[in-house]
Amino acid sequence: MTTDHQDTDTTILDTDVLVVGAGPAGLMLATELRLGGAEVVVVDQRPGPTTESRASTLHARTMEILDSRGLLDELGTPPCEPRGHFGGVPLDLTLPSSHPGQWKVAQTLTEELLQRRAAELGAVLRRRHQLLSLTAEDGVEAEAIGPHGPVRIRARYLVGCDGEDSTVRRLVRAPFPGRDAARELLRADVSGVEVADRRFQRLEHGLAIAATREGVTRVMVHEFGRPAAERGGAEPDFAEVTDVWKRVTGEDISQGTPLWVNAFGDANRQLAHYRHGRVLLAGDAAHRQMPSGGQALNLGVQDAFNLGWKLAAVVRGSAGEDLLDTYHSERHTVGRQVLANIRAQVELLLGGPEVEPARALLTELVALDGVRQHLAGMISGLGIRYDVEGPEIHSDEHPLLGRRLPDAWLEPAEGGARRRTTELLRTGRGLLLSLDGDGAPALRATAAPWSDRVAFVADRPAADGPLPAGQTLLVRPDGYVAWAGSGPAGLARALTRWFGTLAADD
């Protein structure tokens, strides 16, 4: 368990995992680590969840993740917009999902929700703590300064979720290739102004976006050809926003009251490696990108969801450290794809008249449903498919292999109320789901040695649902299908790959 004691004037904490950063990625990771049985301490410089109007979009896959952990009821019913965009070109995001479209949830609410769950599960959160140094050999030792003095934290692993200016990334000297920002969007939340809503309106001199909700108008503006300013970490003045807005739109919004002003550029960087021995990185600490289409926060939360159960299994001793290497291979690939689609969107959004032919062509292409589904799958996270078998294994490919388990209704074999597949993931354990309803004795026997970490369920799929009757699916704690078949061939190998050695050998 996490321990806390004093050594002269220094507080000493001992724990399994130290998470640096209490944004959405860090808090999501803390909940998953605790659900998996690992002790965790989270440190963050801020006094509490963000109060700034930052990311406000949760995509379908992130909503599914929250649902799989029973977290959605606390959000109520946030507004949902089925239409998003790709580089400012309208795009229907609806795909088969329990939560299609994009859901408007302020980052403040997301952080508050995840902070409550992390605390309920027993995570230790230390606010107003700044990381100063770390060393990582057989374990990790970190030094921080808190409101009551120095703190030394000893952990088996450390995960940096501390944002695009990550201290962890700097301390481990992790290579962070890519490019710095060349262009930027200015953004402000303003009260007391009346401007027409604009959805990626391209004017002669630039791009203008405006939307008013509950008396507050968010404006975003880019002036074609204007380079990103060297700001040294400072935010722009409201006067700069009003000047650029007027040059682009001809409108004067200087009489408004600015509630929040910032700028974000088109920097595009990704860590060469997400793992550095006992130090791992996730979220914006691992990749920096323009938040086009609301993908940044969602990408970070999904990084944490992929890592949490794996790191907990390693800490518990039920899996070897090679499981952590799959975090890098899976999420680095997804991150690379997301950063590539964002680079393409930046050109379409911030390019001048020279990009109009490409925009016209894309507008025609998204009318083709195959193109629309491909782009919507990238942005929503629903199109992710992991290489769960590894390069050394070549089996007959099942359509669900490596994809998320669909949300579907199940008919219990022994009667009773119907239940959703999503409900079976609430415990954070693995799942062996037999869909022939008779218990599949050979499959149950094969999986029995892993019963401490994999639940066995034998139900029948609803006749009108997306699940194949007569099949059995091995589902990882993050909801992705790791094995599929109608007999036990290959099951033990998949169980060993994802859930470690046999329980009797632990």
Coordinates of C-alpha atoms in Angstrom, one line a residue:
M1 CA 0.0 0.0 0.0
T2 CA 1.0 3.6 -0.4
T3 CA 2.9 4.8 2.7
D4 CA 3.6 8.3 3.9
H5 CA 6.1 9.3 6.6
Q6 CA 8.5 12.1 7.5
D7 CA 12.3 12.0 7.3
T8 CA 13.5 15.2 9.0
D9 CA 11.8 18.0 6.9
T10 CA 11.1 15.8 3.9
T11 CA 7.8 13.9 3.4
I12 CA 8.5 10.4 1.9
L13 CA 5.9 8.5 -0.1
D14 CA 6.3 4.9 -1.2
T15 CA 4.0 3.6 -3.9
D16 CA 3.7 1.3 -6.9
V17 CA 3.2 4.0 -9.6
L18 CA 3.8 7.8 -9.5
V19 CA 1.7 9.6 -12.0
V20 CA 2.8 13.2 -12.8
G21 CA -0.1 15.3 -14.0
A22 CA -3.7 15.3 -13.0
G23 CA -5.3 16.2 -16.3
P24 CA -7.7 13.9 -18.0
A25 CA -5.0 11.4 -19.0
G26 CA -3.3 11.3 -15.6
L27 CA -6.6 10.9 -13.7
M28 CA -7.9 8.2 -16.2
L29 CA -4.6 6.4 -15.6
A30 CA -5.0 6.6 -11.9
T31 CA -8.5 5.1 -12.0
E32 CA -7.3 2.2 -14.1
L33 CA -4.3 1.5 -12.0
R34 CA -6.4 1.4 -8.9
L35 CA -9.0 -0.8 -10.6
G36 CA -6.2 -3.2 -11.5
G37 CA -4.9 -3.3 -7.9
A38 CA -1.9 -1.0 -8.1
E39 CA -1.1 1.7 -5.5
V40 CA -0.8 5.1 -7.1
V41 CA 0.2 8.6 -6.2
V42 CA -0.7 11.5 -8.5
V43 CA 1.1 14.9 -8.2
D44 CA 0.1 18.0 -10.0
Q45 CA 1.2 21.7 -9.9
R46 CA -2.4 23.0 -10.1
P47 CA -4.6 23.6 -7.0
G48 CA -7.5 21.8 -8.7
P49 CA -9.2 20.8 -11.9
T50 CA -8.8 23.3 -14.7
T51 CA -11.1 26.3 -14.6
E52 CA -10.2 27.3 -18.2
S53 CA -12.5 26.6 -21.1
R54 CA -10.2 24.1 -22.8
A55 CA -11.1 20.9 -24.6
S56 CA -14.9 20.5 -24.8
T57 CA -15.4 17.5 -27.0
L58 CA -15.6 13.8 -26.1
H59 CA -15.7 11.5 -29.1
A60 CA -17.6 8.3 -29.3
R61 CA -14.8 5.9 -28.2
T62 CA -14.1 8.0 -25.2
M63 CA -17.7 8.0 -24.2
E64 CA -17.7 4.2 -24.6
I65 CA -14.7 4.0 -22.3
L66 CA -16.4 6.1 -19.6
D67 CA -19.6 3.9 -20.1
S68 CA -17.5 0.7 -19.6
R69 CA -16.4 2.0 -16.2
G70 CA -19.9 3.1 -15.2
L71 CA -19.0 6.8 -15.3
L72 CA -21.6 8.3 -17.7
D73 CA -24.5 8.6 -15.3
E74 CA -22.7 11.5 -13.5
L75 CA -22.4 13.4 -16.8
G76 CA -26.1 13.4 -17.3
T77 CA -27.1 13.9 -20.9
P78 CA -24.6 16.4 -22.5
P79 CA -25.3 17.9 -25.9
C80 CA -24.4 15.7 -28.8
E81 CA -23.5 16.9 -32.3
P82 CA -23.5 14.2 -35.0
R83 CA -21.6 16.5 -37.4
G84 CA -18.0 17.2 -37.0
H85 CA -15.4 18.2 -39.6
F86 CA -12.2 17.2 -41.3
G87 CA -10.1 20.3 -41.9
G88 CA -13.2 22.4 -41.8
V89 CA -15.1 20.3 -44.3
P90 CA -18.3 19.1 -42.7
L91 CA -18.2 15.4 -41.8
D92 CA -21.0 13.2 -40.4
L93 CA -19.3 11.3 -37.5
T94 CA -22.1 8.8 -36.8
L95 CA -20.9 5.3 -36.8
P96 CA -22.2 2.2 -35.1
S97 CA -21.7 2.9 -31.4
S98 CA -23.6 3.3 -28.1
H99 CA -22.6 7.0 -28.3
P100 CA -22.2 8.1 -31.9
G101 CA -21.2 11.7 -32.7
Q102 CA -19.3 14.2 -30.5
W103 CA -20.4 15.1 -27.0
K104 CA -19.9 18.6 -25.6
V105 CA -18.4 18.2 -22.1
A106 CA -16.2 20.9 -20.7
Q107 CA -12.8 19.7 -19.6
T108 CA -13.5 20.9 -16.1
L109 CA -16.3 18.4 -15.8
T110 CA -14.3 15.6 -17.3
E111 CA -11.5 16.3 -14.8
E112 CA -13.8 16.6 -11.8
L113 CA -15.5 13.3 -12.8
L114 CA -12.2 11.4 -13.1
Q115 CA -10.8 12.9 -10.0
R116 CA -13.8 11.8 -7.9
R117 CA -13.5 8.2 -9.2
A118 CA -9.8 8.1 -8.7
A119 CA -10.3 9.2 -5.1
E120 CA -13.1 6.7 -4.5
L121 CA -10.8 3.9 -5.7
G122 CA -8.0 5.0 -3.3
A123 CA -5.6 7.0 -5.4
V124 CA -3.5 9.5 -3.5
L125 CA -3.7 13.0 -5.1
R126 CA -1.2 15.7 -4.1
R127 CA -2.0 19.1 -5.6
R128 CA 0.4 22.0 -5.7
H129 CA 3.3 19.7 -6.0
Q130 CA 6.0 20.4 -8.6
L131 CA 8.3 17.7 -9.9
L132 CA 12.0 18.7 -9.6
S133 CA 14.0 15.6 -10.4
L134 CA 13.8 11.9 -10.9
T135 CA 16.1 8.9 -11.2
A136 CA 15.1 5.5 -12.6
E137 CA 17.2 2.4 -12.2
D138 CA 15.8 -0.6 -10.3
G139 CA 13.0 1.7 -9.2
V140 CA 12.1 5.4 -9.5
E141 CA 13.0 8.1 -7.0
A142 CA 11.4 11.5 -7.6
E143 CA 11.8 14.8 -5.8
A144 CA 9.0 17.3 -5.7
I145 CA 8.3 20.5 -3.8
G146 CA 4.8 20.9 -2.2
P147 CA 3.1 23.6 -0.2
H148 CA 4.6 22.2 3.1
G149 CA 8.1 21.5 1.8
P150 CA 10.1 18.9 -0.1
V151 CA 8.6 15.5 -0.9
R152 CA 10.5 12.4 -1.9
I153 CA 8.5 9.7 -3.8
R154 CA 9.7 6.2 -4.3
A155 CA 7.9 4.1 -6.8
R156 CA 8.3 1.1 -9.1
Y157 CA 7.2 3.1 -12.2
L158 CA 6.5 6.7 -13.1
V159 CA 4.2 7.9 -15.8
G160 CA 4.4 11.4 -17.2
C161 CA 1.0 12.8 -18.0
D162 CA 2.1 16.4 -17.5
G163 CA 1.2 18.0 -20.8
E164 CA 2.9 19.3 -23.9
D165 CA 5.6 21.1 -21.9
S166 CA 6.3 17.9 -19.9
T167 CA 8.9 18.1 -17.1
V168 CA 9.1 14.3 -17.1
R169 CA 10.0 14.3 -20.8
R170 CA 12.7 16.9 -20.2
L171 CA 14.2 15.0 -17.2
V172 CA 14.5 11.7 -19.1
R173 CA 15.8 13.6 -22.2
A174 CA 13.3 11.7 -24.4
P175 CA 13.8 12.4 -28.1
F176 CA 10.7 14.3 -29.3
P177 CA 11.1 14.6 -33.1
G178 CA 8.7 16.7 -35.3
R179 CA 8.2 20.3 -36.1
D180 CA 7.4 23.5 -34.1
A181 CA 4.4 25.7 -34.8
A182 CA 4.5 27.8 -37.9
R183 CA 0.9 29.0 -37.8
E184 CA -1.6 29.5 -35.1
L185 CA -5.2 30.1 -34.2
L186 CA -6.1 32.8 -31.7
R187 CA -9.0 31.8 -29.4
A188 CA -11.1 33.7 -26.8
D189 CA -14.3 33.2 -24.8
V190 CA -16.0 36.6 -24.7
S191 CA -19.2 37.9 -23.0
G192 CA -21.1 41.0 -24.1
V193 CA -20.7 40.6 -27.9
E194 CA -23.1 39.7 -30.6
V195 CA -21.6 38.1 -33.7
A196 CA -23.1 35.5 -36.0
D197 CA -22.2 31.9 -35.5
R198 CA -19.6 30.9 -38.0
R199 CA -18.5 27.3 -38.7
F200 CA -15.0 27.4 -40.3
Q201 CA -15.9 30.4 -42.5
R202 CA -13.1 31.1 -44.9
L203 CA -12.9 34.8 -45.9
E204 CA -10.6 36.7 -48.1
H205 CA -8.0 37.3 -45.4
G206 CA -8.4 34.4 -43.0
L207 CA -10.4 31.8 -41.2
A208 CA -13.1 32.7 -38.6
I209 CA -15.1 30.5 -36.2
A210 CA -17.7 31.7 -33.7
A211 CA -20.3 30.0 -31.5
T212 CA -22.4 31.3 -28.7
R213 CA -23.6 29.2 -25.7
E214 CA -25.2 30.5 -22.6
G215 CA -24.2 34.0 -23.2
V216 CA -20.6 33.3 -23.9
T217 CA -19.2 33.6 -27.4
R218 CA -16.1 31.6 -28.4
V219 CA -14.2 33.1 -31.3
M220 CA -11.2 31.6 -33.1
V221 CA -9.4 33.3 -35.9
H222 CA -6.4 32.8 -38.2
E223 CA -5.0 35.4 -40.6
F224 CA -3.7 33.8 -43.8
G225 CA 0.1 34.0 -44.0
R226 CA 0.5 35.2 -40.4
P227 CA 3.2 33.1 -38.6
A228 CA 2.9 31.8 -35.1
A229 CA 4.2 34.3 -32.6
E230 CA 7.0 33.4 -30.2
R231 CA 5.2 33.7 -26.9
G232 CA 7.5 32.1 -24.4
G233 CA 4.6 30.4 -22.7
A234 CA 2.5 33.6 -22.3
E235 CA -1.0 33.9 -23.7
P236 CA -1.9 36.6 -26.2
D237 CA -3.6 39.8 -25.1
F238 CA -7.3 40.2 -26.0
A239 CA -6.3 43.3 -28.0
E240 CA -4.4 41.0 -30.4
V241 CA -7.4 38.8 -30.8
T242 CA -9.7 41.7 -31.6
D243 CA -7.2 43.2 -34.1
V244 CA -6.9 40.0 -36.0
W245 CA -10.6 39.3 -35.8
K246 CA -11.3 42.8 -37.3
R247 CA -8.8 42.4 -40.1
V248 CA -10.3 39.0 -41.1
T249 CA -14.0 39.7 -40.5
G250 CA -14.4 43.5 -40.5
E251 CA -16.2 43.2 -37.1
D252 CA -15.3 45.0 -33.9
I253 CA -15.5 42.8 -30.7
S254 CA -13.3 45.0 -28.5
Q255 CA -16.2 46.1 -26.4
G256 CA -16.7 42.5 -25.1
T257 CA -15.3 41.1 -21.9
P258 CA -12.7 38.4 -22.3
L259 CA -13.1 35.5 -20.0
W260 CA -10.3 33.4 -21.4
V261 CA -7.7 34.0 -24.2
N262 CA -5.2 31.7 -25.6
A263 CA -3.4 30.6 -28.8
F264 CA -2.6 27.2 -30.2
G265 CA -0.3 26.5 -33.0
D266 CA 0.3 23.7 -35.5
A267 CA 3.3 22.1 -33.8
N268 CA 3.4 18.4 -34.6
R269 CA 5.8 16.2 -32.5
Q270 CA 5.7 12.7 -31.2
L271 CA 8.1 10.8 -28.8
A272 CA 10.3 8.3 -30.5
H273 CA 9.5 5.9 -27.6
Y274 CA 6.6 6.1 -25.2
R275 CA 8.6 3.9 -22.7
H276 CA 12.0 4.7 -21.2
G277 CA 12.6 1.8 -18.8
R278 CA 10.6 2.4 -15.7
V279 CA 9.4 5.8 -17.0
L280 CA 6.5 6.0 -19.5
L281 CA 4.7 8.9 -21.0
A282 CA 1.1 9.4 -22.1
G283 CA -1.2 12.1 -23.5
D284 CA 0.2 15.5 -24.6
A285 CA 3.5 14.6 -22.8
A286 CA 3.9 11.9 -25.6
H287 CA 2.6 13.9 -28.5
R288 CA 2.0 17.5 -29.4
Q289 CA -0.6 18.4 -32.0
M290 CA -3.0 21.1 -32.9
P291 CA -6.3 20.2 -31.3
S292 CA -8.2 19.9 -34.6
G293 CA -11.5 18.1 -34.4
G294 CA -11.2 17.8 -30.6
Q295 CA -8.8 14.8 -30.9
A296 CA -6.1 15.8 -28.4
L297 CA -7.9 15.1 -25.1
N298 CA -9.5 12.0 -26.4
L299 CA -6.1 10.7 -27.7
G300 CA -4.6 11.2 -24.2
V301 CA -7.5 9.5 -22.3
Q302 CA -7.3 6.5 -24.6
D303 CA -3.5 6.3 -24.1
A304 CA -4.1 6.1 -20.4
F305 CA -6.9 3.5 -20.8
N306 CA -4.5 1.3 -22.8
L307 CA -1.7 1.6 -20.3
G308 CA -3.5 1.4 -17.0
W309 CA -4.4 -2.3 -16.9
K310 CA -1.1 -3.4 -18.4
L311 CA 1.0 -1.5 -15.9
A312 CA -1.2 -2.7 -13.0
A313 CA -0.7 -6.3 -14.2
V314 CA 3.0 -5.9 -14.2
V315 CA 3.0 -4.3 -10.8
R316 CA 0.9 -7.2 -9.4
G317 CA 3.4 -9.7 -10.9
S318 CA 0.8 -11.4 -13.1
A319 CA 2.5 -10.2 -16.3
G320 CA 6.0 -9.6 -17.5
E321 CA 7.5 -6.3 -18.5
D322 CA 7.1 -7.1 -22.2
L323 CA 3.4 -6.3 -21.8
L324 CA 4.5 -2.7 -21.3
D325 CA 6.1 -2.7 -24.7
T326 CA 2.7 -3.3 -26.3
Y327 CA 1.7 0.1 -24.9
H328 CA 4.3 1.7 -27.0
S329 CA 3.6 -0.4 -30.1
E330 CA -0.1 0.1 -30.0
R331 CA -0.4 3.7 -28.9
H332 CA 2.6 5.1 -30.8
T333 CA 1.0 3.7 -34.0
V334 CA -2.4 5.3 -33.2
G335 CA -0.7 8.6 -32.3
R336 CA 1.3 8.6 -35.5
Q337 CA -1.9 8.2 -37.5
V338 CA -3.7 10.9 -35.6
L339 CA -0.9 13.4 -35.9
A340 CA -0.8 12.7 -39.7
N341 CA -4.5 13.4 -40.1
I342 CA -4.1 16.5 -38.0
R343 CA -1.3 17.7 -40.3
A344 CA -3.6 17.2 -43.3
Q345 CA -6.4 19.1 -41.5
V346 CA -4.0 22.0 -40.7
E347 CA -3.2 22.5 -44.3
L348 CA -6.9 22.5 -45.2
L349 CA -7.8 24.8 -42.4
L350 CA -5.0 27.4 -42.3
G351 CA -3.8 27.3 -45.9
G352 CA -4.8 30.2 -48.1
P353 CA -6.5 30.2 -51.5
E354 CA -4.0 27.6 -52.8
V355 CA -5.8 24.8 -50.8
E356 CA -9.2 25.5 -52.3
P357 CA -8.9 22.8 -55.0
A358 CA -8.0 20.2 -52.3
R359 CA -10.9 21.3 -50.2
A360 CA -13.3 21.0 -53.1
L361 CA -12.1 17.5 -53.9
L362 CA -12.4 16.4 -50.2
T363 CA -15.9 17.8 -50.1
E364 CA -16.8 15.5 -53.1
L365 CA -15.1 12.5 -51.5
V366 CA -16.8 12.7 -48.1
A367 CA -20.1 12.2 -49.9
L368 CA -18.8 8.6 -50.6
D369 CA -19.8 6.6 -47.5
G370 CA -16.6 4.6 -47.5
V371 CA -14.5 7.7 -47.3
R372 CA -16.8 9.2 -44.7
Q373 CA -16.6 6.1 -42.5
H374 CA -12.8 6.0 -42.8
L375 CA -12.4 9.6 -41.7
A376 CA -15.0 9.4 -39.0
G377 CA -13.4 6.2 -37.6
M378 CA -10.0 8.1 -37.3
I379 CA -11.5 11.1 -35.6
S380 CA -13.9 9.2 -33.3
G381 CA -11.4 6.5 -32.3
L382 CA -13.9 3.9 -33.4
G383 CA -11.7 2.8 -36.3
I384 CA -8.8 1.6 -34.1
R385 CA -7.5 -1.9 -34.7
Y386 CA -4.6 -3.2 -32.7
D387 CA -2.2 -6.0 -33.8
V388 CA -3.2 -8.2 -30.8
E389 CA -1.6 -11.4 -32.2
G390 CA 1.8 -10.0 -32.9
P391 CA 3.9 -10.3 -36.0
E392 CA 5.0 -13.9 -35.2
I393 CA 1.4 -15.2 -35.3
H394 CA -0.7 -15.5 -38.5
S395 CA -4.2 -16.9 -37.9
D396 CA -7.4 -16.7 -39.9
E397 CA -8.5 -13.1 -39.3
H398 CA -11.7 -12.6 -37.4
P399 CA -13.5 -9.3 -38.2
L400 CA -13.5 -8.4 -34.5
L401 CA -9.9 -9.3 -33.8
G402 CA -8.1 -6.3 -32.4
R403 CA -11.2 -4.1 -32.5
R404 CA -13.3 -3.0 -29.5
L405 CA -16.1 -5.2 -28.3
P406 CA -19.3 -3.8 -29.7
D407 CA -21.9 -2.6 -27.3
A408 CA -24.6 -5.3 -27.7
W409 CA -27.4 -7.0 -25.8
L410 CA -26.9 -10.5 -24.4
E411 CA -29.5 -13.1 -23.4
P412 CA -28.3 -15.0 -20.3
A413 CA -28.2 -18.7 -21.0
E414 CA -29.9 -19.5 -17.7
G415 CA -32.6 -16.9 -18.0
G416 CA -32.9 -13.6 -16.2
A417 CA -32.7 -10.0 -17.5
R418 CA -30.8 -9.1 -20.6
R419 CA -27.5 -7.2 -20.1
R420 CA -25.1 -5.2 -22.2
T421 CA -21.6 -6.3 -23.1
T422 CA -20.4 -3.0 -21.8
E423 CA -21.7 -3.9 -18.3
L424 CA -19.4 -6.9 -18.3
L425 CA -16.3 -4.7 -18.5
R426 CA -17.1 -2.6 -15.3
T427 CA -14.7 -4.6 -13.1
G428 CA -11.7 -3.9 -15.2
R429 CA -10.9 -7.6 -15.6
G430 CA -10.5 -9.6 -18.8
L431 CA -13.5 -11.3 -20.2
L432 CA -14.0 -14.7 -22.0
L433 CA -17.4 -14.3 -23.7
S434 CA -18.9 -17.5 -25.0
L435 CA -21.7 -16.7 -27.4
D436 CA -23.2 -20.1 -27.9
G437 CA -24.8 -20.0 -24.5
D438 CA -24.0 -23.6 -23.4
G439 CA -20.9 -22.8 -21.4
A440 CA -18.3 -24.1 -23.9
P441 CA -16.8 -26.6 -21.5
A442 CA -13.5 -27.0 -23.4
L443 CA -13.0 -23.2 -23.5
R444 CA -13.9 -22.8 -19.8
A445 CA -11.4 -25.5 -18.9
T446 CA -8.6 -23.9 -20.9
A447 CA -9.2 -20.5 -19.3
A448 CA -9.7 -21.8 -15.7
P449 CA -6.0 -21.2 -14.6
W450 CA -6.6 -17.5 -15.4
S451 CA -9.9 -17.2 -13.5
D452 CA -8.4 -14.7 -11.1
R453 CA -8.0 -12.2 -13.9
V454 CA -10.4 -13.3 -16.6
A455 CA -14.2 -13.7 -16.1
F456 CA -16.0 -16.4 -18.0
V457 CA -19.5 -15.6 -19.3
A458 CA -21.7 -17.8 -21.5
D459 CA -24.6 -15.8 -23.0
R460 CA -26.5 -15.7 -26.3
P461 CA -26.2 -12.6 -28.5
A462 CA -29.4 -10.8 -29.3
A463 CA -30.6 -11.9 -32.7
D464 CA -30.5 -8.4 -34.2
G465 CA -27.1 -7.5 -32.7
P466 CA -23.6 -7.2 -34.1
L467 CA -22.1 -10.3 -32.3
P468 CA -21.6 -13.6 -34.0
A469 CA -23.5 -16.5 -32.5
G470 CA -21.4 -19.6 -31.8
Q471 CA -18.2 -17.7 -31.4
T472 CA -16.1 -17.1 -28.2
L473 CA -14.3 -13.8 -27.7
L474 CA -11.4 -13.1 -25.3
V475 CA -11.6 -9.4 -24.4
R476 CA -8.9 -7.4 -22.8
P477 CA -9.7 -5.1 -19.8
D478 CA -9.7 -2.1 -22.2
G479 CA -12.4 -3.7 -24.3
Y480 CA -10.4 -4.9 -27.3
V481 CA -10.9 -8.4 -28.6
A482 CA -7.6 -10.3 -28.2
W483 CA -8.7 -13.7 -29.5
A484 CA -11.8 -15.1 -31.3
G485 CA -12.7 -18.7 -32.2
S486 CA -15.2 -21.5 -31.9
G487 CA -12.8 -24.0 -30.2
P488 CA -9.8 -23.8 -27.7
A489 CA -7.1 -23.7 -30.4
G490 CA -4.9 -20.7 -29.7
L491 CA -6.7 -19.6 -26.6
A492 CA -4.1 -20.5 -24.1
R493 CA -1.5 -18.7 -26.2
A494 CA -3.6 -15.5 -26.2
L495 CA -4.3 -15.8 -22.5
T496 CA -0.6 -16.0 -21.8
R497 CA 0.2 -13.1 -24.1
W498 CA -2.3 -10.7 -22.5
F499 CA -2.8 -12.0 -19.0
G500 CA 0.5 -13.5 -18.1
T501 CA 1.7 -16.8 -16.7
L502 CA -0.7 -19.4 -15.3
A503 CA -2.0 -18.5 -11.9
A504 CA -0.3 -21.6 -10.4
D505 CA 3.1 -20.4 -11.6
D506 CA 2.8 -16.9 -10.2

